XYZ file of C-alpha atoms in Angstrom:
263
model
C -18.183 -6.549 -10.172
C -14.823 -4.907 -10.689
C -11.993 -2.900 -9.125
C -10.864 0.558 -10.157
C -7.514 1.808 -8.902
C -4.764 4.367 -9.262
C -1.289 4.729 -7.744
C 0.656 7.984 -7.842
C 3.631 9.485 -5.973
C 4.975 13.022 -5.592
C 8.393 14.208 -4.475
C 8.320 16.130 -1.205
C 9.330 19.785 -1.208
C 12.294 19.056 1.086
C 13.586 16.485 -1.400
C 13.025 18.870 -4.292
C 15.142 21.502 -2.553
C 17.922 18.986 -1.855
C 17.601 17.440 -5.340
C 16.876 14.023 -3.824
C 14.723 11.641 -5.898
C 11.318 10.524 -4.665
C 11.899 7.595 -2.316
C 8.266 6.398 -2.421
C 6.726 3.781 -4.673
C 3.231 2.348 -5.056
C 1.585 0.019 -7.543
C -1.087 -2.674 -7.975
C -2.320 -5.514 -10.175
C -5.928 -6.491 -10.902
C -6.975 -10.085 -11.663
C -10.686 -10.196 -12.429
C -12.290 -9.649 -8.992
C -9.016 -9.585 -7.065
C -6.596 -6.716 -6.534
C -3.131 -6.884 -5.006
C -1.382 -3.664 -4.008
C 1.869 -2.524 -2.423
C 3.352 0.738 -1.162
C 6.920 1.368 0.047
C 8.800 4.336 1.475
C 12.578 4.407 1.239
C 14.505 5.281 4.388
C 15.801 8.841 4.331
C 19.129 7.671 5.734
C 19.604 4.947 3.082
C 21.607 6.026 0.020
C 19.679 4.002 -2.552
C 16.326 3.669 -0.826
C 14.488 4.998 -3.891
C 15.703 1.879 -5.703
C 14.864 -0.293 -2.716
C 11.257 0.886 -2.562
C 10.743 0.147 -6.270
C 12.243 -3.327 -5.933
C 10.147 -4.055 -2.836
C 6.862 -3.053 -4.483
C 7.469 -4.809 -7.789
C 8.795 -7.985 -6.134
C 5.814 -8.192 -3.766
C 3.365 -7.685 -6.624
C 5.173 -10.170 -8.856
C 5.057 -12.857 -6.173
C 1.410 -12.285 -5.236
C 0.425 -12.026 -8.900
C 2.064 -15.356 -9.613
C 0.159 -16.942 -6.730
C -3.088 -15.315 -7.881
C -2.727 -16.505 -11.466
C -1.878 -20.028 -10.358
C -4.864 -20.296 -8.022
C -7.258 -18.860 -10.588
C -6.145 -21.413 -13.171
C -5.920 -24.425 -10.875
C -8.610 -23.950 -8.259
C -10.559 -20.802 -9.215
C -9.630 -19.810 -5.662
C -9.990 -16.053 -5.874
C -13.270 -16.229 -7.792
C -15.202 -18.754 -5.728
C -13.455 -18.969 -2.394
C -15.652 -16.845 -0.147
C -14.027 -17.987 3.103
C -11.392 -15.435 4.116
C -7.839 -16.497 4.849
C -7.104 -17.139 8.486
C -4.556 -14.785 10.027
C -2.154 -17.728 10.183
C -2.601 -18.361 6.438
C -2.206 -14.654 5.701
C 0.927 -14.430 7.839
C 2.417 -17.397 5.965
C 1.589 -15.778 2.608
C 3.068 -12.407 3.565
C 6.126 -13.974 5.208
C 6.938 -15.631 1.883
C 6.291 -12.323 0.121
C 8.706 -10.449 2.399
C 11.348 -13.159 2.068
C 11.138 -12.788 -1.720
C 11.557 -9.020 -1.320
C 14.595 -9.454 0.950
C 16.146 -11.904 -1.537
C 15.763 -9.427 -4.407
C 17.144 -6.536 -2.337
C 20.122 -8.671 -1.330
C 20.779 -9.585 -4.978
C 20.622 -5.931 -6.007
C 23.030 -4.888 -3.248
C 25.486 -7.650 -4.148
C 25.395 -6.778 -7.848
C 26.172 -3.123 -7.114
C 28.635 -3.814 -4.288
C 26.843 -1.948 -1.534
C 25.054 -2.840 1.689
C 21.487 -4.147 1.605
C 20.718 -1.488 4.226
C 21.336 1.139 1.531
C 18.034 -0.141 0.055
C 16.041 0.100 3.299
C 12.318 0.811 2.976
C 8.977 0.248 4.660
C 6.366 -1.979 3.011
C 2.571 -2.223 3.022
C 0.861 -4.986 1.016
C -2.724 -6.179 0.609
C -4.808 -8.752 -1.268
C -8.500 -7.880 -1.665
C -11.294 -10.086 -3.022
C -15.038 -9.332 -3.140
C -15.393 -11.134 0.185
C -12.315 -10.263 2.260
C -9.083 -8.298 2.562
C -5.750 -9.577 3.871
C -3.096 -6.975 4.634
C 0.358 -6.559 6.146
C 2.548 -3.654 7.197
C 6.224 -3.303 8.076
C 7.119 0.175 9.293
C 5.094 3.362 9.133
C 2.594 4.600 6.566
C -1.093 3.700 6.725
C -3.836 1.592 5.189
C -7.468 2.681 5.464
C -10.548 0.771 4.318
C -14.278 1.439 4.177
C -16.870 -1.308 3.979
C -20.546 -0.721 3.206
C -20.938 1.431 6.320
C -19.867 5.100 6.154
C -16.934 4.889 8.579
C -13.316 4.634 7.460
C -11.109 2.219 9.402
C -7.340 2.267 9.962
C -5.981 -1.273 9.730
C -2.690 -0.810 11.612
C -1.150 1.788 13.869
C 2.058 2.920 12.124
C 5.266 1.517 13.588
C 7.129 4.560 14.904
C 9.811 2.696 16.808
C 11.189 3.462 20.240
C 12.672 6.826 19.300
C 11.411 9.823 17.313
C 11.368 9.396 13.532
C 12.387 5.736 13.810
C 10.622 2.765 12.245
C 11.168 -0.802 11.025
C 12.310 -1.530 7.465
C 12.129 -4.724 5.419
C 15.916 -4.894 5.689
C 15.810 -4.726 9.509
C 16.833 -7.922 11.292
C 13.484 -7.922 13.127
C 11.318 -7.140 10.065
C 9.300 -10.368 10.135
C 8.863 -10.207 13.897
C 7.524 -6.648 13.615
C 5.294 -7.384 10.592
C 1.647 -6.632 11.337
C -0.991 -8.823 9.640
C -4.755 -8.528 9.552
C -7.650 -10.194 7.713
C -11.023 -8.486 7.401
C -14.152 -10.373 6.383
C -16.804 -8.711 4.267
C -16.690 -6.505 1.215
C -14.441 -3.462 1.494
C -15.622 -0.913 -1.061
C -12.675 1.474 -0.672
C -8.995 0.909 0.126
C -6.290 3.546 0.514
C -2.638 2.692 1.148
C -0.128 5.483 1.669
C 3.329 6.333 2.921
C 3.890 8.355 6.080
C 4.170 11.646 4.168
C 0.387 11.963 4.391
C -0.106 10.631 7.930
C -0.459 13.965 9.687
C -3.187 15.177 7.284
C -5.064 11.867 6.864
C -4.944 10.333 10.355
C -5.794 11.877 13.737
C -2.603 11.057 15.584
C -4.270 11.570 18.993
C -6.390 8.425 18.600
C -5.249 6.958 15.243
C -8.618 7.520 13.587
C -8.927 8.295 9.857
C -9.893 11.890 9.045
C -12.991 11.384 6.869
C -12.777 14.709 4.957
C -9.398 13.579 3.612
C -10.696 10.302 2.186
C -14.213 11.165 0.987
C -13.155 13.343 -1.993
C -10.636 10.694 -3.073
C -13.274 7.976 -2.954
C -15.739 10.178 -4.834
C -13.123 10.855 -7.502
C -12.719 7.112 -8.066
C -16.478 6.617 -8.138
C -16.933 9.273 -10.821
C -13.909 8.344 -12.972
C -14.186 5.437 -15.392
C -10.445 5.031 -16.021
C -8.517 6.679 -13.166
C -5.091 5.598 -14.479
C -5.762 7.605 -17.641
C -7.631 10.474 -15.989
C -5.139 11.079 -13.172
C -4.835 14.863 -13.038
C -6.985 15.115 -9.916
C -4.622 12.891 -7.898
C -1.503 14.570 -9.295
C -2.863 18.033 -8.450
C -3.907 16.812 -5.005
C -0.435 15.477 -4.178
C 1.200 18.711 -5.352
C -1.346 21.060 -3.776
C 0.440 24.005 -2.175
C -1.713 23.887 0.960
C -0.900 20.185 1.388
C 2.809 20.846 0.918
C 2.649 23.517 3.607
C 1.744 20.760 6.079
C 4.112 18.031 4.885
C 7.415 18.346 3.028
C 7.931 14.576 2.705
C 7.384 12.376 -0.359
C 3.746 11.371 -0.758
C 2.129 8.277 -2.281
C -1.519 7.336 -2.753
C -2.785 3.937 -3.810
C -6.577 4.218 -4.147
C -8.919 1.297 -4.890
C -12.705 1.129 -5.306
C -14.830 -1.994 -5.725
C -18.031 -1.494 -7.688
C -20.943 -3.797 -8.384
C -21.919 -4.104 -12.028
C -25.284 -2.493 -12.734
């Protein structure tokens, strides 16, 4: 049993025209049968949000990786612990993760003499084992999973705030209060985490249901590719596809994960 994964981002056409760097970031770590992943989208109004999103993703992964390594060595937790986390346990884990992220963002802001809000970003994080998935989301973006049945499932409705084009960021005073947490029992074969640049093409906004034709080719690509991180042209071409860019001019990030049984 093993995970295959890839994370790639592309600068939106509007940012290319304005010569603004990509404000998205996505990455993951694999520990035997466990994968931890994170995706962040820097706030368009925040001057250094591209730095903030990178710090948020890497800090979240570093913290969860440290926990994963410790538990594997001490208790073989991730390998043998088939009981999923309770939502209370997951909320405690992700609260600590977010607090670590906020601490690192605050340190970065202090060292550069600017406001922590200049590093504002959304954040989506998950931990997936062969038996369960625990996930959290602050702000917009989306996380979609598919178990052994054919239907894709959206874990959280994106946080769009009270007003148009508004959301919650990890630097917001109410970030932890607005954090959404969910634990799903059972094997999830496919996981996709993404920033809001792909929402309108991947999710039916009328009822917040995943659009299957968007996800099926991406899942099939992972299934057919032995080393997706090395053979990544399909994802790069997909994110830069002219027809896709005609529907969204925002930065775009895909974090794709597939769990396969060993034959």
